[in-house]
Amino acid sequence: MKNLFGYSRVLAVGDIHGMHEKLITLMDKIRFDPEEDLLVFLGDYIDRGPDSVKCLRYIYNLQHSSPDSVICLLGNHEVMMSSYLMQKRVSYNALIADYADSWLENGGFETLQQLNELGKDEREELVGWATNLPIRFQYQEFFFCHAGVDPDVPLPAQTEFDMLWRRQQWWEQYKGEETIVVGHTPVQKVKKRARYAKPLFLPNNIIMCDTGAYMTGGKLTCVDVLSQKAWQA
């Protein structure tokens, strides 16, 4: 049962990037209970790993079976896919229009091949769902998005660009009271001590969950942001 303060666990899953076997193993480990837990996926379900469509299908089915307990956020790879497939140049700024053309170079070629093997109805359903997900989610003091925030801007005023694409060591300047929970930048690229693919719990209220699932030696990670317990596959 949910406790008096809400969910028993608030679980955040980092970038999956087509790693379906790791996803299934991770879900077996965390034993998600939709009656007790809130599960937040931080985006980038596709590309780079071998099974992008399997990941989309699994997460789609999970959310539709437990819509009140599963939150799926948009990642920048879903934006690139949308821009390429729909010939839609997103309006965040002129730079992002170029990402539609670079999707195939960032793992999108294999994803495109897998999508083309689907029937038209299923392909349109999965793509339509994956490219129209929300960009942010907040639960109590925890603010979830894919990439990061502008540390000089209040959270309600954050731009879609920053929440989907930002790197630039934003985590070094953030001083807010809310805890920011993100994926996008693998921890291996943040600190040398993170080479062991563990999630980062930074002292300035930041939790970084992307532990390089598709990388050699990388892991797929789920963090309970309430207890800071982590599971990996």
PDB file of C-alpha atoms in Angstrom:
ATOM      1  CA  MET A   1       0.000   0.000   0.000  1.00  0.00           C
ATOM      2  CA  LYS A   2       1.068   3.601  -0.539  1.00  0.00           C
ATOM      3  CA  ASN A   3       2.278   5.237   2.660  1.00  0.00           C
ATOM      4  CA  LEU A   4       0.835   8.422   4.155  1.00  0.00           C
ATOM      5  CA  PHE A   5       3.268  10.516   2.134  1.00  0.00           C
ATOM      6  CA  GLY A   6       2.456   8.965  -1.232  1.00  0.00           C
ATOM      7  CA  TYR A   7       4.246   6.188  -3.056  1.00  0.00           C
ATOM      8  CA  SER A   8       6.382   3.615  -1.268  1.00  0.00           C
ATOM      9  CA  ARG A   9       9.016   3.974  -3.976  1.00  0.00           C
ATOM     10  CA  VAL A  10       9.565   6.542  -6.711  1.00  0.00           C
ATOM     11  CA  LEU A  11      11.654   4.748  -9.320  1.00  0.00           C
ATOM     12  CA  ALA A  12      13.606   6.473 -12.091  1.00  0.00           C
ATOM     13  CA  VAL A  13      15.054   4.488 -15.006  1.00  0.00           C
ATOM     14  CA  GLY A  14      17.936   5.932 -17.015  1.00  0.00           C
ATOM     15  CA  ASP A  15      18.519   5.800 -20.766  1.00  0.00           C
ATOM     16  CA  ILE A  16      17.655   2.363 -22.179  1.00  0.00           C
ATOM     17  CA  HIS A  17      18.902   2.826 -25.758  1.00  0.00           C
ATOM     18  CA  GLY A  18      17.521  -0.373 -27.210  1.00  0.00           C
ATOM     19  CA  MET A  19      18.915  -2.691 -24.526  1.00  0.00           C
ATOM     20  CA  HIS A  20      15.839  -4.888 -24.199  1.00  0.00           C
ATOM     21  CA  GLU A  21      17.464  -7.800 -22.370  1.00  0.00           C
ATOM     22  CA  LYS A  22      18.859  -5.441 -19.744  1.00  0.00           C
ATOM     23  CA  LEU A  23      15.446  -3.795 -19.437  1.00  0.00           C
ATOM     24  CA  ILE A  24      13.709  -7.102 -18.742  1.00  0.00           C
ATOM     25  CA  THR A  25      16.400  -8.122 -16.253  1.00  0.00           C
ATOM     26  CA  LEU A  26      16.137  -4.771 -14.495  1.00  0.00           C
ATOM     27  CA  MET A  27      12.358  -4.935 -14.252  1.00  0.00           C
ATOM     28  CA  ASP A  28      12.631  -8.418 -12.754  1.00  0.00           C
ATOM     29  CA  LYS A  29      15.014  -7.061 -10.139  1.00  0.00           C
ATOM     30  CA  ILE A  30      12.977  -4.042  -9.071  1.00  0.00           C
ATOM     31  CA  ARG A  31       9.661  -5.945  -8.912  1.00  0.00           C
ATOM     32  CA  PHE A  32       7.601  -2.903  -9.806  1.00  0.00           C
ATOM     33  CA  ASP A  33       4.225  -2.834  -8.048  1.00  0.00           C
ATOM     34  CA  PRO A  34       1.797  -0.332  -9.622  1.00  0.00           C
ATOM     35  CA  GLU A  35      -0.261  -0.339  -6.420  1.00  0.00           C
ATOM     36  CA  GLU A  36       2.687   0.957  -4.388  1.00  0.00           C
ATOM     37  CA  ASP A  37       5.296   2.429  -6.732  1.00  0.00           C
ATOM     38  CA  LEU A  38       5.641   5.298  -9.167  1.00  0.00           C
ATOM     39  CA  LEU A  39       7.883   4.436 -12.118  1.00  0.00           C
ATOM     40  CA  VAL A  40       9.427   7.209 -14.230  1.00  0.00           C
ATOM     41  CA  PHE A  41      11.298   6.473 -17.461  1.00  0.00           C
ATOM     42  CA  LEU A  42      13.668   9.321 -18.354  1.00  0.00           C
ATOM     43  CA  GLY A  43      13.623   8.983 -22.145  1.00  0.00           C
ATOM     44  CA  ASP A  44      15.951   7.674 -24.868  1.00  0.00           C
ATOM     45  CA  TYR A  45      14.350   4.262 -25.261  1.00  0.00           C
ATOM     46  CA  ILE A  46      15.766   3.762 -28.745  1.00  0.00           C
ATOM     47  CA  ASP A  47      18.969   3.750 -30.849  1.00  0.00           C
ATOM     48  CA  ARG A  48      22.472   2.371 -30.291  1.00  0.00           C
ATOM     49  CA  GLY A  49      21.357  -0.906 -28.729  1.00  0.00           C
ATOM     50  CA  PRO A  50      20.026  -3.869 -30.761  1.00  0.00           C
ATOM     51  CA  ASP A  51      16.334  -3.921 -29.809  1.00  0.00           C
ATOM     52  CA  SER A  52      14.791  -0.457 -29.997  1.00  0.00           C
ATOM     53  CA  VAL A  53      11.344  -1.593 -31.125  1.00  0.00           C
ATOM     54  CA  LYS A  54      11.172  -4.272 -28.433  1.00  0.00           C
ATOM     55  CA  CYS A  55      11.932  -1.598 -25.845  1.00  0.00           C
ATOM     56  CA  LEU A  56       9.272   0.726 -27.220  1.00  0.00           C
ATOM     57  CA  ARG A  57       6.695  -2.046 -27.265  1.00  0.00           C
ATOM     58  CA  TYR A  58       7.492  -3.164 -23.717  1.00  0.00           C
ATOM     59  CA  ILE A  59       7.338   0.331 -22.217  1.00  0.00           C
ATOM     60  CA  TYR A  60       4.233   1.229 -24.231  1.00  0.00           C
ATOM     61  CA  ASN A  61       2.423  -1.842 -22.917  1.00  0.00           C
ATOM     62  CA  LEU A  62       3.599  -1.224 -19.362  1.00  0.00           C
ATOM     63  CA  GLN A  63       2.345   2.351 -19.346  1.00  0.00           C
ATOM     64  CA  HIS A  64      -0.986   1.435 -20.869  1.00  0.00           C
ATOM     65  CA  SER A  65      -1.491  -1.317 -18.297  1.00  0.00           C
ATOM     66  CA  SER A  66      -0.681   1.030 -15.370  1.00  0.00           C
ATOM     67  CA  PRO A  67      -1.281   4.586 -16.610  1.00  0.00           C
ATOM     68  CA  ASP A  68      -1.489   6.093 -13.119  1.00  0.00           C
ATOM     69  CA  SER A  69       1.799   4.591 -11.978  1.00  0.00           C
ATOM     70  CA  VAL A  70       4.062   4.741 -15.053  1.00  0.00           C
ATOM     71  CA  ILE A  71       5.391   8.044 -16.395  1.00  0.00           C
ATOM     72  CA  CYS A  72       7.312   8.021 -19.682  1.00  0.00           C
ATOM     73  CA  LEU A  73       9.257  11.144 -20.594  1.00  0.00           C
ATOM     74  CA  LEU A  74      10.533  12.279 -23.966  1.00  0.00           C
ATOM     75  CA  GLY A  75      14.221  11.958 -24.781  1.00  0.00           C
ATOM     76  CA  ASN A  76      16.281  13.694 -27.425  1.00  0.00           C
ATOM     77  CA  HIS A  77      16.533  10.487 -29.470  1.00  0.00           C
ATOM     78  CA  GLU A  78      12.751  10.326 -29.706  1.00  0.00           C
ATOM     79  CA  VAL A  79      12.833  13.941 -30.913  1.00  0.00           C
ATOM     80  CA  MET A  80      15.372  13.049 -33.596  1.00  0.00           C
ATOM     81  CA  MET A  81      13.237  10.104 -34.678  1.00  0.00           C
ATOM     82  CA  SER A  82      10.166  12.299 -34.852  1.00  0.00           C
ATOM     83  CA  SER A  83      11.978  14.928 -36.881  1.00  0.00           C
ATOM     84  CA  TYR A  84      13.223  12.332 -39.345  1.00  0.00           C
ATOM     85  CA  LEU A  85      10.111  10.193 -39.718  1.00  0.00           C
ATOM     86  CA  MET A  86       7.529  12.933 -39.686  1.00  0.00           C
ATOM     87  CA  GLN A  87       9.642  15.443 -41.607  1.00  0.00           C
ATOM     88  CA  LYS A  88       8.782  17.759 -38.744  1.00  0.00           C
ATOM     89  CA  ARG A  89      11.362  20.350 -37.809  1.00  0.00           C
ATOM     90  CA  VAL A  90      10.821  21.001 -34.123  1.00  0.00           C
ATOM     91  CA  SER A  91      10.744  24.613 -33.104  1.00  0.00           C
ATOM     92  CA  TYR A  92      13.108  24.813 -30.140  1.00  0.00           C
ATOM     93  CA  ASN A  93      15.706  26.576 -32.312  1.00  0.00           C
ATOM     94  CA  ALA A  94      17.286  26.257 -35.734  1.00  0.00           C
ATOM     95  CA  LEU A  95      20.051  23.983 -34.479  1.00  0.00           C
ATOM     96  CA  ILE A  96      17.702  21.137 -33.599  1.00  0.00           C
ATOM     97  CA  ALA A  97      16.357  21.003 -37.134  1.00  0.00           C
ATOM     98  CA  ASP A  98      19.728  19.572 -38.097  1.00  0.00           C
ATOM     99  CA  TYR A  99      19.292  16.659 -35.697  1.00  0.00           C
ATOM    100  CA  ALA A 100      16.645  15.147 -37.944  1.00  0.00           C
ATOM    101  CA  ASP A 101      19.339  14.651 -40.557  1.00  0.00           C
ATOM    102  CA  SER A 102      21.833  13.200 -38.050  1.00  0.00           C
ATOM    103  CA  TRP A 103      19.440  10.652 -36.503  1.00  0.00           C
ATOM    104  CA  LEU A 104      20.684   7.820 -38.710  1.00  0.00           C
ATOM    105  CA  GLU A 105      24.246   8.547 -37.615  1.00  0.00           C
ATOM    106  CA  ASN A 106      23.268   8.353 -33.938  1.00  0.00           C
ATOM    107  CA  GLY A 107      21.878   4.844 -33.939  1.00  0.00           C
ATOM    108  CA  GLY A 108      18.722   5.601 -35.866  1.00  0.00           C
ATOM    109  CA  PHE A 109      19.496   3.469 -38.907  1.00  0.00           C
ATOM    110  CA  GLU A 110      18.926   0.185 -37.071  1.00  0.00           C
ATOM    111  CA  THR A 111      15.848   1.614 -35.362  1.00  0.00           C
ATOM    112  CA  LEU A 112      14.443   2.639 -38.727  1.00  0.00           C
ATOM    113  CA  GLN A 113      15.004  -0.856 -40.109  1.00  0.00           C
ATOM    114  CA  GLN A 114      13.153  -2.378 -37.160  1.00  0.00           C
ATOM    115  CA  LEU A 115      10.255   0.052 -37.495  1.00  0.00           C
ATOM    116  CA  ASN A 116       9.932  -0.780 -41.177  1.00  0.00           C
ATOM    117  CA  GLU A 117       9.451  -4.440 -40.270  1.00  0.00           C
ATOM    118  CA  LEU A 118       6.287  -3.592 -38.327  1.00  0.00           C
ATOM    119  CA  GLY A 119       2.818  -3.361 -39.750  1.00  0.00           C
ATOM    120  CA  LYS A 120       1.670   0.154 -40.556  1.00  0.00           C
ATOM    121  CA  ASP A 121      -0.791   0.389 -37.665  1.00  0.00           C
ATOM    122  CA  GLU A 122       1.646  -0.754 -34.993  1.00  0.00           C
ATOM    123  CA  ARG A 123       4.440   1.411 -36.379  1.00  0.00           C
ATOM    124  CA  GLU A 124       2.260   4.520 -36.353  1.00  0.00           C
ATOM    125  CA  GLU A 125       0.957   3.720 -32.869  1.00  0.00           C
ATOM    126  CA  LEU A 126       4.409   3.258 -31.345  1.00  0.00           C
ATOM    127  CA  VAL A 127       5.985   6.226 -33.103  1.00  0.00           C
ATOM    128  CA  GLY A 128       3.032   8.473 -32.314  1.00  0.00           C
ATOM    129  CA  TRP A 129       3.181   7.518 -28.658  1.00  0.00           C
ATOM    130  CA  ALA A 130       6.968   7.768 -28.304  1.00  0.00           C
ATOM    131  CA  THR A 131       7.234  11.166 -29.970  1.00  0.00           C
ATOM    132  CA  ASN A 132       4.434  12.865 -28.045  1.00  0.00           C
ATOM    133  CA  LEU A 133       5.495  12.107 -24.494  1.00  0.00           C
ATOM    134  CA  PRO A 134       5.756  14.824 -21.834  1.00  0.00           C
ATOM    135  CA  ILE A 135       9.095  16.545 -21.323  1.00  0.00           C
ATOM    136  CA  ARG A 136       8.974  17.098 -17.576  1.00  0.00           C
ATOM    137  CA  PHE A 137       7.387  15.601 -14.483  1.00  0.00           C
ATOM    138  CA  GLN A 138       7.456  16.707 -10.870  1.00  0.00           C
ATOM    139  CA  TYR A 139       6.588  14.714  -7.764  1.00  0.00           C
ATOM    140  CA  GLN A 140       6.975  16.582  -4.496  1.00  0.00           C
ATOM    141  CA  GLU A 141      10.525  17.991  -4.481  1.00  0.00           C
ATOM    142  CA  PHE A 142      11.719  15.759  -7.333  1.00  0.00           C
ATOM    143  CA  PHE A 143      11.894  17.237 -10.835  1.00  0.00           C
ATOM    144  CA  PHE A 144      12.339  14.688 -13.629  1.00  0.00           C
ATOM    145  CA  CYS A 145      13.444  15.423 -17.185  1.00  0.00           C
ATOM    146  CA  HIS A 146      15.690  13.788 -19.744  1.00  0.00           C
ATOM    147  CA  ALA A 147      18.790  15.961 -19.942  1.00  0.00           C
ATOM    148  CA  GLY A 148      19.086  18.797 -17.451  1.00  0.00           C
ATOM    149  CA  VAL A 149      18.174  22.352 -16.603  1.00  0.00           C
ATOM    150  CA  ASP A 150      19.518  25.856 -16.955  1.00  0.00           C
ATOM    151  CA  PRO A 151      20.762  26.566 -13.416  1.00  0.00           C
ATOM    152  CA  ASP A 152      19.980  30.271 -13.815  1.00  0.00           C
ATOM    153  CA  VAL A 153      16.303  29.750 -14.693  1.00  0.00           C
ATOM    154  CA  PRO A 154      13.443  28.768 -12.324  1.00  0.00           C
ATOM    155  CA  LEU A 155      12.111  25.280 -12.984  1.00  0.00           C
ATOM    156  CA  PRO A 156       8.686  26.399 -14.271  1.00  0.00           C
ATOM    157  CA  ALA A 157      10.459  28.492 -16.932  1.00  0.00           C
ATOM    158  CA  GLN A 158      12.873  25.838 -18.203  1.00  0.00           C
ATOM    159  CA  THR A 159      12.992  25.524 -21.974  1.00  0.00           C
ATOM    160  CA  GLU A 160      12.293  22.317 -23.853  1.00  0.00           C
ATOM    161  CA  PHE A 161      15.756  22.578 -25.376  1.00  0.00           C
ATOM    162  CA  ASP A 162      17.494  22.499 -22.002  1.00  0.00           C
ATOM    163  CA  MET A 163      15.348  19.688 -20.625  1.00  0.00           C
ATOM    164  CA  LEU A 164      15.978  17.548 -23.718  1.00  0.00           C
ATOM    165  CA  TRP A 165      19.515  18.386 -24.816  1.00  0.00           C
ATOM    166  CA  ARG A 166      21.526  20.284 -22.204  1.00  0.00           C
ATOM    167  CA  ARG A 167      24.993  19.159 -21.168  1.00  0.00           C
ATOM    168  CA  GLN A 168      27.552  21.950 -20.571  1.00  0.00           C
ATOM    169  CA  GLN A 169      28.265  20.849 -16.984  1.00  0.00           C
ATOM    170  CA  TRP A 170      24.986  22.376 -15.781  1.00  0.00           C
ATOM    171  CA  TRP A 171      25.196  20.067 -12.765  1.00  0.00           C
ATOM    172  CA  GLU A 172      28.170  22.038 -11.441  1.00  0.00           C
ATOM    173  CA  GLN A 173      26.219  25.304 -11.260  1.00  0.00           C
ATOM    174  CA  TYR A 174      22.816  24.114 -10.020  1.00  0.00           C
ATOM    175  CA  LYS A 175      21.904  25.442  -6.541  1.00  0.00           C
ATOM    176  CA  GLY A 176      18.165  24.831  -6.352  1.00  0.00           C
ATOM    177  CA  GLU A 177      16.248  23.204  -3.521  1.00  0.00           C
ATOM    178  CA  GLU A 178      14.415  20.727  -5.755  1.00  0.00           C
ATOM    179  CA  THR A 179      16.167  17.488  -6.624  1.00  0.00           C
ATOM    180  CA  ILE A 180      16.783  17.150 -10.366  1.00  0.00           C
ATOM    181  CA  VAL A 181      16.588  13.577 -11.682  1.00  0.00           C
ATOM    182  CA  VAL A 182      18.012  13.063 -15.182  1.00  0.00           C
ATOM    183  CA  GLY A 183      19.566  10.706 -17.702  1.00  0.00           C
ATOM    184  CA  HIS A 184      21.140  11.809 -21.029  1.00  0.00           C
ATOM    185  CA  THR A 185      24.763  12.286 -19.963  1.00  0.00           C
ATOM    186  CA  PRO A 186      26.401   8.968 -19.030  1.00  0.00           C
ATOM    187  CA  VAL A 187      28.023   9.132 -15.617  1.00  0.00           C
ATOM    188  CA  GLN A 188      31.215   7.848 -17.229  1.00  0.00           C
ATOM    189  CA  LYS A 189      31.501  11.258 -18.915  1.00  0.00           C
ATOM    190  CA  VAL A 190      30.803  13.267 -15.761  1.00  0.00           C
ATOM    191  CA  LYS A 191      33.482  12.130 -13.341  1.00  0.00           C
ATOM    192  CA  LYS A 192      36.434   9.780 -13.623  1.00  0.00           C
ATOM    193  CA  ARG A 193      35.302   7.978 -10.491  1.00  0.00           C
ATOM    194  CA  ALA A 194      32.063   7.166 -12.296  1.00  0.00           C
ATOM    195  CA  ARG A 195      33.787   4.774 -14.677  1.00  0.00           C
ATOM    196  CA  TYR A 196      32.267   1.893 -12.723  1.00  0.00           C
ATOM    197  CA  ALA A 197      28.806   2.771 -14.051  1.00  0.00           C
ATOM    198  CA  LYS A 198      27.147   3.717 -10.782  1.00  0.00           C
ATOM    199  CA  PRO A 199      24.437   6.395 -10.596  1.00  0.00           C
ATOM    200  CA  LEU A 200      25.574   9.726  -9.192  1.00  0.00           C
ATOM    201  CA  PHE A 201      23.957  11.374  -6.184  1.00  0.00           C
ATOM    202  CA  LEU A 202      25.476  14.844  -6.234  1.00  0.00           C
ATOM    203  CA  PRO A 203      25.421  16.952  -3.041  1.00  0.00           C
ATOM    204  CA  ASN A 204      23.651  19.840  -4.794  1.00  0.00           C
ATOM    205  CA  ASN A 205      20.412  17.862  -5.225  1.00  0.00           C
ATOM    206  CA  ILE A 206      21.059  16.094  -8.526  1.00  0.00           C
ATOM    207  CA  ILE A 207      20.582  12.410  -9.328  1.00  0.00           C
ATOM    208  CA  MET A 208      22.136  11.194 -12.588  1.00  0.00           C
ATOM    209  CA  CYS A 209      20.742   7.854 -13.754  1.00  0.00           C
ATOM    210  CA  ASP A 210      22.333   7.258 -17.170  1.00  0.00           C
ATOM    211  CA  THR A 211      25.026   4.664 -16.563  1.00  0.00           C
ATOM    212  CA  GLY A 212      25.749   3.910 -20.206  1.00  0.00           C
ATOM    213  CA  ALA A 213      23.513   0.892 -20.806  1.00  0.00           C
ATOM    214  CA  TYR A 214      24.716   0.499 -24.405  1.00  0.00           C
ATOM    215  CA  MET A 215      28.394   1.135 -23.643  1.00  0.00           C
ATOM    216  CA  THR A 216      31.049  -1.500 -23.011  1.00  0.00           C
ATOM    217  CA  GLY A 217      30.887  -2.157 -19.285  1.00  0.00           C
ATOM    218  CA  GLY A 218      27.828   0.039 -18.943  1.00  0.00           C
ATOM    219  CA  LYS A 219      24.686  -0.718 -16.969  1.00  0.00           C
ATOM    220  CA  LEU A 220      20.998   0.052 -17.123  1.00  0.00           C
ATOM    221  CA  THR A 221      20.018   1.658 -13.827  1.00  0.00           C
ATOM    222  CA  CYS A 222      16.896   2.231 -11.788  1.00  0.00           C
ATOM    223  CA  VAL A 223      17.043   4.497  -8.728  1.00  0.00           C
ATOM    224  CA  ASP A 224      14.498   4.863  -5.952  1.00  0.00           C
ATOM    225  CA  VAL A 225      14.833   8.603  -5.446  1.00  0.00           C
ATOM    226  CA  LEU A 226      13.263   8.384  -1.981  1.00  0.00           C
ATOM    227  CA  SER A 227      15.790   5.950  -0.500  1.00  0.00           C
ATOM    228  CA  GLN A 228      18.605   6.356  -3.068  1.00  0.00           C
ATOM    229  CA  LYS A 229      18.702   2.599  -3.496  1.00  0.00           C
ATOM    230  CA  ALA A 230      19.727   1.483  -6.988  1.00  0.00           C
ATOM    231  CA  TRP A 231      19.250  -1.626  -9.110  1.00  0.00           C
ATOM    232  CA  GLN A 232      21.254  -2.420 -12.234  1.00  0.00           C
ATOM    233  CA  ALA A 233      21.314  -4.842 -15.136  1.00  0.00           C
TER     234      ALA A 233
END
